Coordinates of C-alpha atoms in Angstrom, one line a residue:
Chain A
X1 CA -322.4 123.6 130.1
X2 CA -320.3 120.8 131.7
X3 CA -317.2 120.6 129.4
X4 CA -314.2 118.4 129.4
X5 CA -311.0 119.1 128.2
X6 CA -308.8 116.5 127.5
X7 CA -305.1 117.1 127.9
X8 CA -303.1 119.2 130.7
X9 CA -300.6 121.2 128.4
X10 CA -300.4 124.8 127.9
X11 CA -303.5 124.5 125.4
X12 CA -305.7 122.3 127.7
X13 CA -304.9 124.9 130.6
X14 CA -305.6 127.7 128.8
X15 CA -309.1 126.9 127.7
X16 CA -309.6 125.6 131.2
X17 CA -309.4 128.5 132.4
X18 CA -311.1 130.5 129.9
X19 CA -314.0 128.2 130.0
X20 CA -314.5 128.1 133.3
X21 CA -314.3 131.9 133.8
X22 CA -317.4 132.0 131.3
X23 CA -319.2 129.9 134.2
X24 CA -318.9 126.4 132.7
X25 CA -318.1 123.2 134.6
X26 CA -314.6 122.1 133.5
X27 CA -313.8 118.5 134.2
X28 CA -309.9 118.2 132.6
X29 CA -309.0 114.9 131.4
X30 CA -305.8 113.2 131.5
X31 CA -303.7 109.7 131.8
X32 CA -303.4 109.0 134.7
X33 CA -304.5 111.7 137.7
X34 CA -301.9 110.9 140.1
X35 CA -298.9 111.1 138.1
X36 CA -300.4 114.4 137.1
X37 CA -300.3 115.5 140.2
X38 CA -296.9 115.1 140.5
X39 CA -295.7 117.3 138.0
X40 CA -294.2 120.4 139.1
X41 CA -291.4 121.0 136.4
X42 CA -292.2 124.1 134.1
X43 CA -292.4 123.5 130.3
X44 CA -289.8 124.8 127.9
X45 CA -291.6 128.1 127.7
X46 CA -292.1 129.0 131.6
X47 CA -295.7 127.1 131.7
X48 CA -296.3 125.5 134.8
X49 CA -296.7 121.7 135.3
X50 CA -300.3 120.3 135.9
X51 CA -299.3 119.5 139.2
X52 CA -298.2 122.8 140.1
X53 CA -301.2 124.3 138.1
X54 CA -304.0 122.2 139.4
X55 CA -303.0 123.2 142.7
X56 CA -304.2 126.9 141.4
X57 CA -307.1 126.0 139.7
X58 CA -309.6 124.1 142.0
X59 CA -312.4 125.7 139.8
X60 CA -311.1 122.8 137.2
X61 CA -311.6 118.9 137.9
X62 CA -308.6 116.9 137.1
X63 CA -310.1 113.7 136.1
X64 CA -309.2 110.3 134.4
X65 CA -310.3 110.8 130.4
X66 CA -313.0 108.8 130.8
X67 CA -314.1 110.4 133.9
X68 CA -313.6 113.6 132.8
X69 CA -316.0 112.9 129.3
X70 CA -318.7 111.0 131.3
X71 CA -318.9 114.2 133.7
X72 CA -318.0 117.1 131.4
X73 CA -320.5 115.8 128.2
X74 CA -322.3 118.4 126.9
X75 CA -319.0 119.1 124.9
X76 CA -315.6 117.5 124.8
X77 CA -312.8 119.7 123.4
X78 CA -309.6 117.7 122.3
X79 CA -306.8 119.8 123.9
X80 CA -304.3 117.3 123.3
X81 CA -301.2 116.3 120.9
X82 CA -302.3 114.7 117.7
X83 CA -300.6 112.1 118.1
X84 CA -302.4 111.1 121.2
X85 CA -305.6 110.8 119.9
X86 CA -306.8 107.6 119.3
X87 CA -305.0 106.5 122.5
X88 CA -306.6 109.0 124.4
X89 CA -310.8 108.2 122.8
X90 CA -309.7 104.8 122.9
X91 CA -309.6 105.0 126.8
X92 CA -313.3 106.9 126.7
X93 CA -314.2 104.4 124.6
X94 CA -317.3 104.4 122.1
X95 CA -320.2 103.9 124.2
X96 CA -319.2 107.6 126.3
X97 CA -318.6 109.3 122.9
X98 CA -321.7 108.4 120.9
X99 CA -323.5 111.6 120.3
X100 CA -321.6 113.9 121.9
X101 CA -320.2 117.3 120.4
X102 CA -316.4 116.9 120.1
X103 CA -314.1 120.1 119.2
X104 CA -311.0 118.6 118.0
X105 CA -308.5 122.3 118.1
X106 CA -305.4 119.9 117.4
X107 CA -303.2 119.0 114.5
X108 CA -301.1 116.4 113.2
X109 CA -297.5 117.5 114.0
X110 CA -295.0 115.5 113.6
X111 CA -291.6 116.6 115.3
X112 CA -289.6 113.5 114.8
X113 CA -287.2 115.7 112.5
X114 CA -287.0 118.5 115.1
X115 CA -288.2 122.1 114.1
X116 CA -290.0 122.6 112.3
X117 CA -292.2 120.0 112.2
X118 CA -293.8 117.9 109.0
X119 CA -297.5 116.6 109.2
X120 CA -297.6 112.8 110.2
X121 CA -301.4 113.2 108.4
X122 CA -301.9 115.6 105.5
X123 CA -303.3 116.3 101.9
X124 CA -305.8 113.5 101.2
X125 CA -306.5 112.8 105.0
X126 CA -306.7 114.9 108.2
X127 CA -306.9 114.4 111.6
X128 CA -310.3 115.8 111.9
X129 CA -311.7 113.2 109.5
X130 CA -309.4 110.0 111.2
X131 CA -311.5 111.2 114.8
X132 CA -315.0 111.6 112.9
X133 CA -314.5 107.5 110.7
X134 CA -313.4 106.0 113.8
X135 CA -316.1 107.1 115.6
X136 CA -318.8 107.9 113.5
X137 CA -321.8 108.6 116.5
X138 CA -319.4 111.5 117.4
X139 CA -319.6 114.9 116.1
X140 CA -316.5 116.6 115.5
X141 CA -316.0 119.7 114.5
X142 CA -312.4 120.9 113.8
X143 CA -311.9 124.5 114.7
X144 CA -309.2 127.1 116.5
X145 CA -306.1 124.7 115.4
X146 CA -305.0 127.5 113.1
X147 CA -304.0 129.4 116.1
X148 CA -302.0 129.9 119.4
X149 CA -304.2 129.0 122.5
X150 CA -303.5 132.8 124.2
X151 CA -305.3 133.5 120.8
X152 CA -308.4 131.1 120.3
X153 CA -309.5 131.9 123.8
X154 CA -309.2 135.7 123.6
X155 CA -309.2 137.3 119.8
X156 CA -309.2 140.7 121.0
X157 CA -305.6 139.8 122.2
X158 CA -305.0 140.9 118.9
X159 CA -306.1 144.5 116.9
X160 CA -308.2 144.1 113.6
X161 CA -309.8 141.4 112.1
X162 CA -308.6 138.1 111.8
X163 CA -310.0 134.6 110.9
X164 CA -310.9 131.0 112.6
X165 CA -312.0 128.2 110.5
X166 CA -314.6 125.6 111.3
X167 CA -315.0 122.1 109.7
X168 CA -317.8 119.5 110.5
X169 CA -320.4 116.8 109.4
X170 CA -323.2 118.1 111.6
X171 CA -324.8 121.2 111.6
X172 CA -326.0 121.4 115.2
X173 CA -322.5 120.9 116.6
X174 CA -321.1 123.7 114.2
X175 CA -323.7 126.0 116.1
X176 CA -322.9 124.5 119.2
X177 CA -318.9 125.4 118.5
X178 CA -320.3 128.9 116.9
X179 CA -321.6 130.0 120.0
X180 CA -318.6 129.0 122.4
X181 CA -316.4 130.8 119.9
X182 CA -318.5 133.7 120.0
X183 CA -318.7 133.4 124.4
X184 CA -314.8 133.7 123.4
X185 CA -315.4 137.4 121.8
X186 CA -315.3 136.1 118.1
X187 CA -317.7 137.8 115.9
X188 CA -319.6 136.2 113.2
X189 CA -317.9 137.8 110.9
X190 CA -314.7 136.2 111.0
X191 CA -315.6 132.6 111.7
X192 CA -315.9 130.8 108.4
X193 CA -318.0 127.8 108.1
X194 CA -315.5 126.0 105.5
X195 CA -318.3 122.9 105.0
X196 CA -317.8 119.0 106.0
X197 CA -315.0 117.7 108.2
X198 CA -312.4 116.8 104.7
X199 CA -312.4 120.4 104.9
X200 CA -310.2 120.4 108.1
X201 CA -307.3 119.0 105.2
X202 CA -307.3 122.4 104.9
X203 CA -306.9 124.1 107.8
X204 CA -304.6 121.3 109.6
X205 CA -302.0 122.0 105.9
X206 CA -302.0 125.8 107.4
X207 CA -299.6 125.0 109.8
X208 CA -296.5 124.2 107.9
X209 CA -297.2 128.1 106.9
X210 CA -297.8 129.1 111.0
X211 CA -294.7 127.2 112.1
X212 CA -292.3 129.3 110.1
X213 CA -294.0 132.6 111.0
X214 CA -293.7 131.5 114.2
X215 CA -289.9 131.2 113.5
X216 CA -289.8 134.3 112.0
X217 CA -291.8 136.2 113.9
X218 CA -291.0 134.9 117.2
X219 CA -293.8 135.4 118.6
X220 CA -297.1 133.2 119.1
X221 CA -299.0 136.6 118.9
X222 CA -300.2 136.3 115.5
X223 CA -303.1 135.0 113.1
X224 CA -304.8 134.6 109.6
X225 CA -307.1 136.7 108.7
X226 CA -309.0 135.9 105.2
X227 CA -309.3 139.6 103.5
X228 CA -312.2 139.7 101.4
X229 CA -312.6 143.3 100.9
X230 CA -312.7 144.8 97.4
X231 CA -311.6 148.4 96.6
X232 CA -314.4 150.7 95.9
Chain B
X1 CA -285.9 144.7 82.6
X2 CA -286.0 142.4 80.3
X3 CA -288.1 139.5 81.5
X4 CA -290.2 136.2 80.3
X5 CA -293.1 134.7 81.3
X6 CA -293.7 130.9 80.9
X7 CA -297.1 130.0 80.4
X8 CA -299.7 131.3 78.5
X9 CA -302.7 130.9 80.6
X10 CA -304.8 133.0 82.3
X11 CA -301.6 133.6 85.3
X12 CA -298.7 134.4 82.7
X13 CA -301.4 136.7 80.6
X14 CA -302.0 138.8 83.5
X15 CA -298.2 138.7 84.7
X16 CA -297.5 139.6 81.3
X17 CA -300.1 142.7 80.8
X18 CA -298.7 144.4 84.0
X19 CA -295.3 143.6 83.6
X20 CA -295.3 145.4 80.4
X21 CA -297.4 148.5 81.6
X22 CA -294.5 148.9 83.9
X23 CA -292.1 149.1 80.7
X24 CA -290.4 145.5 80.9
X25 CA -290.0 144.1 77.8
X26 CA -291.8 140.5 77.9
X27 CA -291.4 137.6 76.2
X28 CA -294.0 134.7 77.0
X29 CA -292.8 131.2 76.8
X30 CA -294.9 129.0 75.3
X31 CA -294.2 124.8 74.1
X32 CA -295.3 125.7 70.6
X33 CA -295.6 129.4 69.3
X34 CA -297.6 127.9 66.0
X35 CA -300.0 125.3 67.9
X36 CA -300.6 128.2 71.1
X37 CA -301.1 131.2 67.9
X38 CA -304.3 128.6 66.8
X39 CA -305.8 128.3 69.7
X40 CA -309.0 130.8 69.9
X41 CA -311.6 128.6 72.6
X42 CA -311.7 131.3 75.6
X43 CA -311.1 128.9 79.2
X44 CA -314.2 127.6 81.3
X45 CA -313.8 131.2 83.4
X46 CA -314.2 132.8 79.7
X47 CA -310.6 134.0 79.8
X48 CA -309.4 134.4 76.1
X49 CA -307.4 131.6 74.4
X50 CA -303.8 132.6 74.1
X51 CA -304.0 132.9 69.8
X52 CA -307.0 135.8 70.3
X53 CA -304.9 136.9 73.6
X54 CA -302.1 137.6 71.6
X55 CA -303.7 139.1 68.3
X56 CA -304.1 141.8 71.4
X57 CA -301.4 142.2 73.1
X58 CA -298.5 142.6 70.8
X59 CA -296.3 144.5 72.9
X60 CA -295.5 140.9 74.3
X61 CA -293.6 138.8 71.8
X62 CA -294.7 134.9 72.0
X63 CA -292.0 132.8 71.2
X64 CA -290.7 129.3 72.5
X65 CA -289.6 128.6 76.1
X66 CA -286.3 128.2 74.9
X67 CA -286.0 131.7 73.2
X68 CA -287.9 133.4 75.5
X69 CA -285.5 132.8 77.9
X70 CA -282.6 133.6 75.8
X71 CA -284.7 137.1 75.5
X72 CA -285.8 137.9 78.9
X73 CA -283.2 136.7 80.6
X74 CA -283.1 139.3 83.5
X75 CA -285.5 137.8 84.9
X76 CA -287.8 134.0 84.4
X77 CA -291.3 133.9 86.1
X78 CA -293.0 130.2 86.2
X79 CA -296.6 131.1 85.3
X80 CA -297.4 127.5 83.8
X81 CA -298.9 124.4 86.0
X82 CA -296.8 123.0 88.6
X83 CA -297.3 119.8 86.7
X84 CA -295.5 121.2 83.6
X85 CA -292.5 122.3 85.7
X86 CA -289.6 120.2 84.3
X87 CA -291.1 119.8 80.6
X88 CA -290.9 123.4 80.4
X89 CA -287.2 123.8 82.4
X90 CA -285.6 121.0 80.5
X91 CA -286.8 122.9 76.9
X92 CA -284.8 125.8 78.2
X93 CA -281.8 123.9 79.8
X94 CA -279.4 124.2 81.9
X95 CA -276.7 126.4 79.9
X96 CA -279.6 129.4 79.5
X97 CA -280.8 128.8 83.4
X98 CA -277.8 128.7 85.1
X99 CA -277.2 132.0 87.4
X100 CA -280.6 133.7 86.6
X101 CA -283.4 134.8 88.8
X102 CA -286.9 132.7 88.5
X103 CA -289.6 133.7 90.4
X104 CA -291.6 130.6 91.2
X105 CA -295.8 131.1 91.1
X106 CA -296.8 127.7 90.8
X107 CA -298.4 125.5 92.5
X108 CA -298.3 121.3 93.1
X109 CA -302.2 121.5 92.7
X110 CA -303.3 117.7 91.2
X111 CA -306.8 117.8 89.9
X112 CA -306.7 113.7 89.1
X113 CA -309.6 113.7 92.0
X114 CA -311.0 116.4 90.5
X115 CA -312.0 119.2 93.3
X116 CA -310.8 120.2 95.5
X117 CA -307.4 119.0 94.5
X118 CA -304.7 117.6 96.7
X119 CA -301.1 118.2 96.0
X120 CA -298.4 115.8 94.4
X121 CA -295.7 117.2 95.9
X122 CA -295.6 118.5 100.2
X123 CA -295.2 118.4 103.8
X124 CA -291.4 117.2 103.4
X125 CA -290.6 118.5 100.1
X126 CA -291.9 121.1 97.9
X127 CA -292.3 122.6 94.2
X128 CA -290.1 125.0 94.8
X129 CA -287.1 122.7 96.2
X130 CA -287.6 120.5 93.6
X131 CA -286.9 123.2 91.0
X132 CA -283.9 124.7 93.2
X133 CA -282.5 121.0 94.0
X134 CA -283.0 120.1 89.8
X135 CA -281.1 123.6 88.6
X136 CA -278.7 124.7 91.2
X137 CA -277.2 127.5 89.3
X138 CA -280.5 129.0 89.1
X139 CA -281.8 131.2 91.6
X140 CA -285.5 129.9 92.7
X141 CA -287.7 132.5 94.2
X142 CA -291.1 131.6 95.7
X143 CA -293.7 133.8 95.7
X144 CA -297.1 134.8 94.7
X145 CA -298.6 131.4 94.8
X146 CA -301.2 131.9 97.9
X147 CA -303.3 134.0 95.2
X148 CA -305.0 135.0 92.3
X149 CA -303.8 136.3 89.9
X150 CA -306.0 139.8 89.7
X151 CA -305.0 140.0 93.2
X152 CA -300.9 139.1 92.3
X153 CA -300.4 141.7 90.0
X154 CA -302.6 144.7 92.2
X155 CA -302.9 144.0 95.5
X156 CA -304.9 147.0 95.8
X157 CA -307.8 145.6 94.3
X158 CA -308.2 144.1 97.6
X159 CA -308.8 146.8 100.9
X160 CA -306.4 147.2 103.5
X161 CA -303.7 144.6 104.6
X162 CA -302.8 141.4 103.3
X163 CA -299.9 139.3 103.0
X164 CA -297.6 138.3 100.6
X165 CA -294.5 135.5 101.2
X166 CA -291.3 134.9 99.6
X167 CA -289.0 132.2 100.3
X168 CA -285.5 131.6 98.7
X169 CA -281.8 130.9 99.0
X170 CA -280.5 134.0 97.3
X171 CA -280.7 137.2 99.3
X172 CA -280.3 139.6 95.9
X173 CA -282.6 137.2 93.6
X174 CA -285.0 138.1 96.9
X175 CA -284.5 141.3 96.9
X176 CA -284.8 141.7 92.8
X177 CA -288.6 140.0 93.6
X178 CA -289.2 142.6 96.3
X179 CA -288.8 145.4 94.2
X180 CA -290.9 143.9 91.5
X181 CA -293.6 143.0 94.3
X182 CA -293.3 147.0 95.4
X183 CA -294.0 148.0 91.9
X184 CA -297.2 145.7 91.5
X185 CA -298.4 148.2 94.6
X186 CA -297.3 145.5 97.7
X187 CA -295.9 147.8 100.6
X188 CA -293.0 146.4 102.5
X189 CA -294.7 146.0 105.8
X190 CA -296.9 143.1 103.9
X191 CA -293.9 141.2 102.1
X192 CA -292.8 138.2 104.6
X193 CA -289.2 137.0 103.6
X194 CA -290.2 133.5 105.3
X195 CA -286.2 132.5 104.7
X196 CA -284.9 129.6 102.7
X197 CA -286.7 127.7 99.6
X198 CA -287.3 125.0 101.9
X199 CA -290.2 127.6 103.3
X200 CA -292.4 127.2 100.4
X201 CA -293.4 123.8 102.0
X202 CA -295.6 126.3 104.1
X203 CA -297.3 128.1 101.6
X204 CA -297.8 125.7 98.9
X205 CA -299.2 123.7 101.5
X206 CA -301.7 126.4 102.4
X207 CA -303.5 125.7 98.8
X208 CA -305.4 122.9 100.2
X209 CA -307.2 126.0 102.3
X210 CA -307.3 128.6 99.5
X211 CA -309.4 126.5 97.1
X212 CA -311.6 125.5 100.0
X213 CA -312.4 129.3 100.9
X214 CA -312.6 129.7 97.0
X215 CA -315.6 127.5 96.6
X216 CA -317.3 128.5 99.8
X217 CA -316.8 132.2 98.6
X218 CA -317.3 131.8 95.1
X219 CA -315.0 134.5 94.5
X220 CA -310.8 134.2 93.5
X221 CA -311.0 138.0 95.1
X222 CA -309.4 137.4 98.7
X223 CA -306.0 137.1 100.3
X224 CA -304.5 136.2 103.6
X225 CA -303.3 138.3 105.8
X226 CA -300.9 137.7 108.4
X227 CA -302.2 139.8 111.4
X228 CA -299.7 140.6 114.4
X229 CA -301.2 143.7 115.6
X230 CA -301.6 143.4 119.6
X231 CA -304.0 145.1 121.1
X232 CA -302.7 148.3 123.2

């Protein structure tokens, strides 16, 4: 497929990467491509910059947003901070996003009080449903934000069973984000089909919950998994 | 132990059949002993009504929130509705809370929308705080609440792993719940002291998911299970 992934952080890079291994196009969206390019300073946690990073990946196209969505449109995956998305769509604009498959694997953090963060959307909204009204010819299906990105792109990373959710109006798109989640070694047997995009209330209130196992466990090597198994 | 149990629903009967088969003598709260002793109309999940519940189970001694208190007094468990927290606290009062341990299993669930609910109480401020920040001499203990009840009180009824949090202020009023948790059958290695009572913003907030899987599986028989197994 020709995908675009819209943001350059640790998230966007990772499933860059990992999509692009599995053969896809990969057309990475961001601001502005030259001041991108420019960025060379690790982040807090020894990632490299997109500057330094595109440099390594020529398989990926750094591209405008817009650019990026009009090239990579068989599926758009929103890579970015939440709080970036309607600027980010915005400058797609409408007419690129009408009837295209959107995964939306971000959530509505809100570190204005430091760590750990609060929810600047939450418990009768969600992000996922604020993409899907203001755009209603997209199809968005909220999915893998429950999760670090070394574990959405890779579940084997870790032993066992564990869970990802998926949220979204259309059918069709679900299957769409199905299959790429099972291209990423997911079985069908732990991805649960939750129902319509409200349910993605759900899954972005899990991460209040994730940030202070993060804390705890200090590690981003971790995940849900919904046990279902009754004692014989 | 002595030990009481507030609320007389379907939660406090379990809490109060196990915690009794383990030899603790418990005393269930209730507003009214006279009014709760009439009622005989099993709940919409055909669990009996408290007055045929406790024609039944006479090794627990119904009495008023006030003298149950007074009674079981080494240890309180909040098994009512997160909406009847402070009618029920301010019937005991202050003078009979003050320095005792309360083990929190509530949660903020609002049904006004009918279902799923939302909660009236998260993301910068939780049930439990609220209880904790209300009765400071009283030592809140959050736990319990990202479950069922058949699943609370035997873990085992469930196979393999699965997860159980606690979040307090009081290292001995955590480690008093820990035991109790060990004797309902939870192993250590699946207890997660998440830290403080400001914590149990993260797993009251994961409700919001829990009755979403519950109408999708149409069974209260799950758990989650915090998997952080890496693959060798």
């Amino acid at each position: 497929m020709n995908i675009s992934v819209l943001g350059t952080g640790s998230v966007g890079q990772a499933l860059s990467v990992r999509l692009a291994g599995l053969g896809h196009q990969v057309f990475m969206g961001t601001r502005n491509v030259a001041d991108s390019l420019q960025k060379t300073q690790p982040d807090n946690w020894g990632n490299p910059a997109i500057g330094t990073w595109a440099k390594e990946h020529t398989e990926v196209e750094l591209l405008s947003f817009k650019e990026a969505v009009e090239k990579g449109n068989d599926l758009i995956v929103f890579a970015l901070n939440g709080k970036a998305v309607f600027e980010c769509l915005d400058a797609v604009g409408e007419a690129a996003l009408n009837g295209k498959v959107l995964l939306d694997i971000s959530n509505p953090l809100d570190f204005g009080q430091g760590f750990p963060p609060s929810l600047f959307v939450s418990n009768t909204d969600s992000l996922g449903e604020q993409i899907q009204n203001k755009y209603p010819g997209l199809k968005v299906v909220k999915t893998l934000n429950t999760m670090s990105n070394p574990v959405m792109v890779n579940p084997h990373i870790l032993q066992g069973d564990h869970s990802v959710f998926v949220s979204g109006n259309d059918a069709e798109a679900k299957a769409t984000a199905t299959r790429l989640l099972n291209s990423f070694g997911w079985e069908d047997r732990n991805i649960i089909d939750l129902g319509d995009i409200t349910t993605a209330r759900g899954t972005e209130m899990v991460l209040p919950l994730w940030v202070r196992l993060y804390g705890k466990l200090q590690t981003p090597f971790f995940n849900f998994h919904v046990n279902t198994a009754k004692a014989q």
